[in-house]
Amino acid sequence: EGRRIGAHIINKWPENALKAVTKDQLPADQWVHVAFVYDGSRKAAGLKVYVNGQLKPLNIAADSLTETIRTNVPLKIGQRHTSSPLSGASIEDVRIYGRTLAASETSSLASAALLASVQAAAPEARKPADVESLFTWWLANLDETAKELVARREELTRERNDIQARSAVTHVMQERDTAPIAFVLNRGEYDQRLDQVGPDTPELLPPFPDDLPRNRLGLAQWLMRPENPLTARVTVNRFWQEVFGQGLVRTAGDFGVSGELPSHPNLLDWLAIEFRDSGWDMKQFYKLLLTSATYRQSAATTPEKLEKDGENRLLSRGPRFRMDAEMVRDYALAASGLLSPKIGGPSVKPYQPPGVWEAVAMIGSNTRDYVQDTGESLYRRSMYTFWKRSAPPASMEIFNAPNREHCTVVRERTNTPLQALVTLNDPQFVEAARELATRAIRAAGPSFEHRLSHIAMRLLARELTAEELSIIKESVTKLESHYAAHLEEAKQLIDVGDKPADATLPAAELAAWTMTVNELMNLDEVLNK
């Protein structure tokens, strides 16, 4: 082993034992403080070797201990059981502790041993390195100012690490120093190279300026130049799709020859120029779309419109389509007053059925178990929801949110019974219904009409018709009678969710109005744009 030092922890050699040896050799011709620390885990990972207070890397020669090390063989230091005694070295001041020592304790022991050896030597015989080590030990253990500064540094380091742990990690690539090499391949055969080619843009698009670097930065600058028509056109088409349900170019991910032509080419061009000239201001552009006469049209249709414009490609009526998954959840939270206005921060884990993560997680994975958040984190906007690709949030997936395995330019929209079960029974929606019912009861008092007016304005942004009021009043009456006769059911209903129900309101009354709001939250008019 040379001047390397190690330990054997044995039940029976070699099939039931640990053996670890330092990778580095000990310094020659000087006293060295060595500390072995073993935590009793029967694993090589539980064995540590410190040299002069510094933890040393180990080579693990055996890691198969499974039984006790209480044997008849005596403990030997500096010798095997019956052979190989230590030669050319001395051992002094052997200590055995009945517990696992911390790293700071081994460092203090090493420094104390060094202190004793330095003090024992004559001043002229003291080595500068030993004196420096002694001074370092004094700063760490005796100097109060140094200890305060070290403690402050550790506190700041922990704070920095906590901030980094909460922040998203962005991987940034670095440009190569050498230009990339590419060749035209003969019929695509990788081993049949023809002409060497360099990076350039398609000839049908504006040329790549000579003053731009031919790298990713130059490409980004070229994409945003005024003479490049595609960037702004593709972007505004996707914004239009978000608001109207389908783009002016319906194949939003394909503006090529295999894609559809725009339904309104002049409008698309005008929107692209308007967006570009505004300084690429997304907020201003969305405001332009949402305040337009086209968007503010009624979604009601007529036989004539259905015959001439069945798919609304001519924009003969306002858009009508089911909202995306995130919008469905956020709208329920916003209408109830639960939605958190907080911006930014780490991802959150709202309500989710039990066992979703556990069904697909690997043993030892840090996302094996789903631990639901509490408080404000339950009501953050859906964009902050923690997303596990192998097990996406169940309620989002049911409403056609993509699983993020690949880029999705156009989402599917389906209409299934599972979606109704989510908005009727999911704790997030039941809790939101109870909170909106609570707000209505508090704001409107005992008046049935005023309560419904408050709820309708929050959910529908309009007053209810006389016919609708009649139907809802009958439903409320039945629900109040039911919950008055089944008080335990009422208490179970209003107890759904992390936020406690208002204890000052009668349970049966609050339960009846909770179910009423829950019914109204499931109207097509609420779930559709």
XYZ file of C-alpha atoms in Angstrom:
529
model
C 0.000 0.000 0.000
C 3.054 2.322 0.176
C 2.395 5.223 2.558
C -1.353 4.921 2.104
C -3.453 4.262 5.169
C -6.637 2.257 5.399
C -8.946 0.175 7.539
C -10.247 -3.401 7.593
C -13.630 -3.923 9.273
C -14.204 -7.650 9.183
C -16.612 -10.394 10.101
C -14.941 -12.929 7.826
C -12.357 -12.048 5.211
C -12.917 -11.474 2.353
C -16.557 -12.389 1.782
C -18.016 -10.423 4.707
C -15.907 -7.329 5.247
C -15.124 -3.703 4.480
C -11.758 -2.466 3.271
C -10.942 1.141 2.337
C -7.550 2.707 1.621
C -6.700 6.375 0.982
C -5.981 7.237 -2.630
C -3.201 9.642 -1.641
C -0.026 8.700 0.211
C 0.835 10.192 3.599
C 3.625 12.806 3.638
C 7.028 11.341 4.444
C 9.293 12.079 7.430
C 6.814 14.063 9.507
C 4.155 13.441 12.117
C 0.660 13.076 10.725
C -2.642 13.056 12.583
C -4.972 10.334 11.292
C -8.628 9.833 12.266
C -10.913 6.986 11.226
C -14.669 7.601 11.599
C -17.154 4.738 11.133
C -20.929 5.111 11.570
C -21.754 1.415 11.996
C -23.786 1.235 8.782
C -21.861 -1.812 7.429
C -21.286 0.206 4.262
C -18.059 1.593 2.885
C -19.853 4.928 2.521
C -20.053 5.051 6.318
C -16.253 4.966 6.694
C -14.264 8.209 6.521
C -10.532 8.844 6.871
C -9.174 12.245 7.897
C -5.499 13.196 7.558
C -4.502 16.304 9.517
C -8.204 17.133 9.797
C -8.876 16.893 6.038
C -11.271 14.287 4.601
C -9.439 12.076 2.096
C -10.842 10.186 -0.928
C -10.792 6.401 -0.613
C -10.319 3.379 -2.794
C -12.896 0.770 -1.757
C -11.407 -2.711 -1.959
C -14.294 -4.547 -0.239
C -17.877 -3.531 0.561
C -19.715 -6.724 1.496
C -20.134 -6.518 5.276
C -23.543 -7.799 6.376
C -22.836 -9.371 9.789
C -21.477 -8.194 13.132
C -17.800 -7.314 13.610
C -17.813 -8.636 17.175
C -15.275 -11.446 16.783
C -12.531 -13.154 18.758
C -9.879 -11.478 16.614
C -8.314 -8.537 18.511
C -8.254 -4.961 17.213
C -4.869 -4.271 15.590
C -3.418 -0.864 14.716
C -0.450 -0.837 12.375
C -0.516 -4.613 11.816
C -2.611 -7.329 10.266
C -3.986 -10.041 12.561
C -0.817 -12.160 12.703
C 1.456 -10.648 10.063
C 2.745 -7.487 8.329
C 3.658 -5.324 11.337
C 4.196 -1.628 10.632
C 7.824 -0.792 9.813
C 9.648 2.483 9.352
C 6.981 4.470 11.219
C 5.805 5.178 14.754
C 2.376 5.467 16.373
C 1.637 7.797 19.270
C -1.411 8.987 21.235
C -4.031 6.436 20.138
C -7.591 7.391 21.096
C -10.855 5.472 20.652
C -14.244 7.221 20.897
C -17.547 5.471 21.437
C -19.463 7.576 18.906
C -19.214 9.021 15.390
C -17.123 12.194 15.306
C -18.156 15.191 13.229
C -15.765 16.677 10.678
C -15.242 19.725 12.916
C -14.253 17.473 15.807
C -11.639 15.585 13.803
C -10.268 18.927 12.631
C -9.984 20.140 16.222
C -8.216 16.925 17.277
C -5.752 17.274 14.431
C -5.099 20.911 15.292
C -4.594 20.061 18.963
C -2.060 17.392 18.017
C -0.287 19.866 15.746
C -0.302 22.452 18.539
C 1.373 20.027 20.893
C 4.052 19.102 18.360
C 4.764 22.740 17.411
C 4.987 23.795 21.046
C 7.341 20.936 21.819
C 9.741 21.908 19.019
C 12.356 24.613 19.433
C 11.425 27.951 17.758
C 14.098 27.604 15.118
C 12.929 24.067 14.293
C 9.288 25.002 13.671
C 8.276 24.636 10.046
C 6.438 27.600 8.402
C 3.667 25.274 7.194
C 3.070 24.014 10.757
C 2.961 27.551 12.126
C 0.463 28.532 9.405
C -1.720 25.516 10.225
C -1.599 26.438 13.897
C -2.658 30.005 13.090
C -5.563 28.712 10.979
C -6.695 26.541 13.907
C -6.488 29.507 16.282
C -8.638 31.634 13.943
C -11.279 28.923 13.633
C -11.454 27.983 17.309
C -10.332 30.880 19.502
C -10.620 34.185 17.623
C -14.169 35.510 18.140
C -14.058 37.976 15.228
C -12.982 35.258 12.817
C -15.709 32.905 14.063
C -18.365 35.611 13.597
C -17.160 36.294 10.052
C -17.158 32.579 9.200
C -20.679 32.173 10.609
C -21.890 35.165 8.559
C -20.292 33.741 5.413
C -21.992 30.378 5.980
C -25.337 32.123 6.501
C -24.949 34.036 3.236
C -23.875 30.872 1.436
C -27.011 29.046 2.649
C -29.169 31.992 1.581
C -27.557 31.992 -1.864
C -28.044 28.225 -2.213
C -31.695 28.562 -1.186
C -32.239 31.271 -3.811
C -30.562 29.136 -6.456
C -32.680 26.121 -5.451
C -35.863 28.169 -5.953
C -34.748 29.513 -9.304
C -35.070 27.906 -12.699
C -31.878 26.536 -14.220
C -31.191 27.832 -17.711
C -28.663 25.873 -19.722
C -26.687 28.156 -22.025
C -24.609 26.813 -24.879
C -21.312 28.359 -25.890
C -20.260 29.103 -29.451
C -17.453 26.964 -30.843
C -14.188 28.691 -31.657
C -13.974 26.852 -34.970
C -16.522 27.171 -37.760
C -18.778 24.120 -38.204
C -18.105 21.930 -41.244
C -20.902 20.408 -43.334
C -21.051 18.700 -46.724
C -23.641 17.936 -49.355
C -24.053 14.154 -49.193
C -24.525 12.023 -52.280
C -28.130 10.819 -51.997
C -27.864 11.305 -48.251
C -25.099 8.729 -47.747
C -23.026 9.976 -44.797
C -19.780 8.468 -46.165
C -20.171 10.020 -49.649
C -19.336 13.690 -49.199
C -19.607 16.152 -52.079
C -19.230 19.945 -51.833
C -18.471 21.573 -48.486
C -21.110 24.142 -47.478
C -21.390 26.836 -44.837
C -24.284 28.373 -42.887
C -26.651 30.623 -44.839
C -30.329 31.488 -45.156
C -32.755 30.302 -47.860
C -32.554 32.317 -51.067
C -36.295 33.043 -51.077
C -35.873 34.975 -47.813
C -33.909 38.203 -47.278
C -30.131 37.663 -47.515
C -28.009 37.332 -44.406
C -26.237 40.693 -43.867
C -22.463 40.732 -43.935
C -22.291 42.757 -40.712
C -23.994 40.034 -38.630
C -21.999 37.199 -37.055
C -22.763 33.806 -38.560
C -23.795 32.190 -35.298
C -26.905 31.928 -33.113
C -26.785 35.604 -32.193
C -26.590 36.616 -35.838
C -29.484 34.299 -36.702
C -31.626 35.840 -33.939
C -30.842 39.351 -35.195
C -31.656 38.318 -38.779
C -34.989 36.854 -37.676
C -36.003 40.176 -36.127
C -34.955 42.433 -39.008
C -37.772 44.512 -40.592
C -37.335 42.921 -44.034
C -37.894 39.398 -42.670
C -41.644 38.749 -43.114
C -41.992 35.380 -41.399
C -41.213 36.044 -37.731
C -43.951 38.606 -37.141
C -46.486 36.768 -39.328
C -46.053 33.439 -37.549
C -46.150 35.115 -34.137
C -49.325 37.148 -34.673
C -51.020 34.117 -36.224
C -50.432 32.161 -33.013
C -51.705 35.080 -30.934
C -54.825 35.190 -33.139
C -55.257 31.446 -32.663
C -55.128 31.867 -28.881
C -57.927 34.436 -28.962
C -60.116 33.175 -31.818
C -59.564 29.411 -31.507
C -57.920 29.013 -34.914
C -55.314 31.041 -36.754
C -55.793 33.066 -39.899
C -53.429 30.401 -41.211
C -55.051 27.316 -39.713
C -51.854 25.252 -39.954
C -50.082 27.439 -37.375
C -47.018 25.185 -37.358
C -46.622 25.102 -41.133
C -46.416 28.238 -43.277
C -44.851 26.270 -46.128
C -46.252 24.899 -49.364
C -48.016 22.049 -47.537
C -49.774 24.439 -45.142
C -53.095 26.200 -45.646
C -53.313 29.651 -47.166
C -54.441 32.466 -44.837
C -58.159 33.167 -44.778
C -57.432 36.921 -44.657
C -53.948 37.518 -46.118
C -54.138 41.320 -46.013
C -55.258 41.268 -42.390
C -52.386 38.939 -41.479
C -49.885 41.285 -43.132
C -51.334 44.322 -41.398
C -51.286 42.640 -37.991
C -47.667 41.552 -38.500
C -46.565 45.097 -39.369
C -48.609 46.566 -36.499
C -46.983 44.153 -34.035
C -43.475 44.794 -35.357
C -43.874 48.601 -35.427
C -45.197 48.603 -31.842
C -41.829 47.300 -30.690
C -43.116 43.706 -30.465
C -45.444 44.765 -27.629
C -47.498 41.645 -26.837
C -49.772 43.333 -24.288
C -50.698 46.078 -26.729
C -51.323 43.538 -29.486
C -53.670 41.403 -27.367
C -55.536 44.546 -26.355
C -55.923 45.365 -30.052
C -57.471 41.944 -30.736
C -59.747 41.858 -27.699
C -61.172 45.336 -28.271
C -61.759 44.753 -31.982
C -65.282 44.624 -33.405
C -64.500 41.177 -34.794
C -63.789 39.654 -31.385
C -66.668 41.485 -29.678
C -69.291 40.062 -32.030
C -71.947 37.796 -30.606
C -71.162 34.101 -30.874
C -74.805 33.413 -31.766
C -75.270 31.956 -35.227
C -78.006 31.777 -37.817
C -78.879 29.207 -40.500
C -77.442 31.565 -43.113
C -74.126 31.869 -41.229
C -73.942 28.110 -40.763
C -74.517 27.574 -44.470
C -72.015 30.160 -45.711
C -69.478 30.107 -42.868
C -69.887 26.883 -40.918
C -66.348 26.927 -39.528
C -66.333 30.695 -38.933
C -63.376 31.147 -41.294
C -64.984 34.359 -42.568
C -65.340 35.681 -38.995
C -69.084 36.137 -39.334
C -69.537 35.719 -35.564
C -67.515 35.901 -32.370
C -65.371 32.957 -31.327
C -66.892 30.178 -29.253
C -64.716 27.299 -28.054
C -63.929 25.605 -24.765
C -61.188 27.317 -22.822
C -57.807 25.637 -22.383
C -57.175 23.552 -19.269
C -55.255 26.273 -17.437
C -57.920 28.860 -18.183
C -60.734 26.615 -16.919
C -59.025 26.240 -13.539
C -57.837 29.847 -13.276
C -61.278 31.198 -14.197
C -62.910 29.198 -11.400
C -60.345 30.478 -8.902
C -60.644 34.063 -10.139
C -64.450 34.074 -10.007
C -64.373 32.723 -6.442
C -61.766 35.236 -5.275
C -59.252 32.512 -4.429
C -56.772 33.144 -7.261
C -53.430 34.353 -5.918
C -52.095 37.525 -7.600
C -48.496 36.582 -6.754
C -46.088 36.672 -9.713
C -43.039 34.423 -10.024
C -41.529 32.020 -7.543
C -41.070 28.248 -7.460
C -43.543 25.760 -8.910
C -46.449 24.653 -6.719
C -48.342 21.411 -6.157
C -52.121 21.983 -5.977
C -54.809 19.358 -5.431
C -54.232 16.069 -7.258
C -55.770 12.584 -6.961
C -53.636 10.259 -4.786
C -51.223 7.795 -6.386
C -50.676 9.553 -9.738
C -46.941 10.044 -9.258
C -46.406 6.858 -7.302
C -47.813 4.722 -10.132
C -45.018 5.671 -12.530
C -42.139 6.767 -10.273
C -38.906 4.870 -9.874
C -37.731 3.866 -6.401
C -35.448 6.568 -5.060
C -36.779 9.247 -7.415
C -37.091 12.719 -5.898
C -40.552 12.961 -7.473
C -41.794 9.570 -6.330
C -44.289 10.937 -3.798
C -46.630 13.866 -4.425
C -46.720 16.203 -1.423
C -49.590 18.654 -1.814
C -48.924 22.306 -0.960
C -51.003 24.320 1.482
C -52.200 27.887 1.782
C -51.648 30.360 -1.051
C -49.710 27.809 -3.138
C -52.962 25.919 -3.772
C -54.414 28.936 -5.552
C -51.528 30.070 -7.754
C -52.146 30.458 -11.490
C -51.952 27.163 -13.362
C -48.787 28.233 -15.179
C -46.937 27.720 -11.872
C -48.100 24.110 -11.403
C -45.247 21.612 -11.016
C -45.266 19.439 -14.107
C -43.989 15.864 -14.145
C -43.905 14.748 -17.778
C -44.506 11.067 -17.027
C -47.479 11.971 -14.802
C -48.869 15.415 -15.750
C -51.564 17.018 -13.546
C -54.633 14.856 -14.003
C -57.198 17.658 -14.319
C -55.030 19.438 -16.906
C -54.571 16.295 -18.985
C -58.316 15.620 -19.003
C -58.827 19.073 -20.537
C -56.315 18.286 -23.331
C -53.263 20.035 -21.927
C -50.251 18.554 -23.784
C -47.942 16.262 -21.827
C -44.900 18.349 -22.887
C -43.128 15.403 -24.452
C -42.946 17.459 -27.640
C -43.870 20.921 -28.915
C -47.610 21.372 -29.456
C -48.616 24.313 -31.661
C -52.343 23.518 -31.826
C -54.051 21.824 -28.889
C -56.772 19.262 -29.308
C -60.195 20.062 -27.882
C -62.427 17.213 -26.810
C -65.708 17.001 -24.925
C -65.826 14.038 -22.527
C -67.718 13.029 -19.361
C -64.434 13.077 -17.447
C -64.252 16.829 -17.937
C -67.640 17.288 -16.306
C -66.555 15.050 -13.427
C -63.515 17.284 -12.874
C -65.443 20.564 -12.732
C -68.180 18.993 -10.582
C -66.091 16.983 -8.115
C -62.455 18.111 -8.095
C -61.631 19.714 -4.684
C -60.304 22.816 -6.436
C -63.670 23.472 -8.124
C -65.847 22.469 -5.147
C -63.816 24.762 -2.882
C -64.052 27.581 -5.438
C -67.842 27.125 -5.611
C -68.098 27.293 -1.805
C -66.007 30.463 -1.655
C -68.076 32.190 -4.341
C -71.258 31.126 -2.508
C -69.824 32.561 0.709
C -69.032 35.873 -1.010
C -72.549 36.057 -2.458
C -74.230 35.358 0.893
C -72.082 37.962 2.651
C -72.448 40.624 -0.064
C -76.163 40.221 -0.871
C -77.619 39.164 2.462
C -80.842 37.135 2.488
C -82.111 38.332 -0.921
C -82.247 35.404 -3.364
C -82.142 37.672 -6.425
C -79.204 39.720 -5.146
C -77.194 36.612 -4.347
C -77.751 35.211 -7.826
C -76.975 38.564 -9.392
C -73.625 38.615 -7.599
C -72.836 35.049 -8.711
C -73.945 35.641 -12.308
C -71.826 38.766 -12.706
C -68.767 36.893 -11.370
C -69.312 33.852 -13.621
C -71.190 35.131 -16.690
C -70.538 38.901 -16.643
C -74.295 39.437 -17.159
C -77.586 39.295 -15.297
C -79.742 36.186 -15.408
C -82.995 36.104 -17.338
C -86.356 35.610 -15.640
C -86.559 32.064 -17.003
C -83.089 31.229 -15.656
C -83.935 32.701 -12.258
C -87.019 30.525 -12.024
C -85.079 27.333 -12.773
C -82.286 28.172 -10.317
C -84.699 29.165 -7.553
C -86.382 25.771 -7.805
C -82.996 24.069 -7.630
C -81.922 26.090 -4.562
C -85.159 25.274 -2.762
C -84.672 21.543 -3.310
C -81.023 21.711 -2.211
C -81.860 23.640 0.963
C -84.515 21.077 1.902
C -82.135 18.211 1.226
C -79.231 19.559 3.256
C -81.473 20.680 6.103
C -82.521 17.027 6.414
C -78.979 15.715 5.887
C -76.785 18.016 7.943
C -73.772 15.666 7.952
C -73.711 15.650 4.161
C -73.792 19.447 4.204
C -70.843 19.583 6.596
C -68.866 17.130 4.474
C -69.489 19.224 1.371
C -68.423 22.571 2.818
C -65.393 20.934 4.440
C -63.831 20.185 1.023
C -60.590 22.065 0.428
C -57.707 23.398 2.458
C -59.346 26.710 3.343
C -61.842 26.428 6.228
C -65.475 27.261 5.531
C -67.088 30.309 7.160
C -68.274 28.949 10.520
C -70.727 31.838 10.973
C -72.918 30.643 8.088
C -75.440 27.821 8.555
C -73.983 24.620 7.092
C -77.147 23.605 5.223
C -77.570 27.048 3.635
C -73.913 27.281 2.598
C -73.988 23.729 1.189
C -77.106 24.473 -0.891
C -75.586 27.599 -2.375
C -72.262 25.826 -2.925
C -74.007 23.231 -5.073
C -75.912 25.967 -6.893
C -72.677 27.773 -7.775
C -71.113 24.436 -8.710
C -73.925 23.837 -11.194
C -73.579 27.313 -12.688
C -69.795 26.929 -12.988
C -70.442 23.989 -15.297
C -72.547 25.910 -17.797
C -71.212 25.921 -21.358
C -71.301 29.706 -21.189
C -68.810 29.615 -18.307
C -66.445 27.001 -19.761
C -66.462 28.430 -23.293
C -65.084 31.680 -24.648
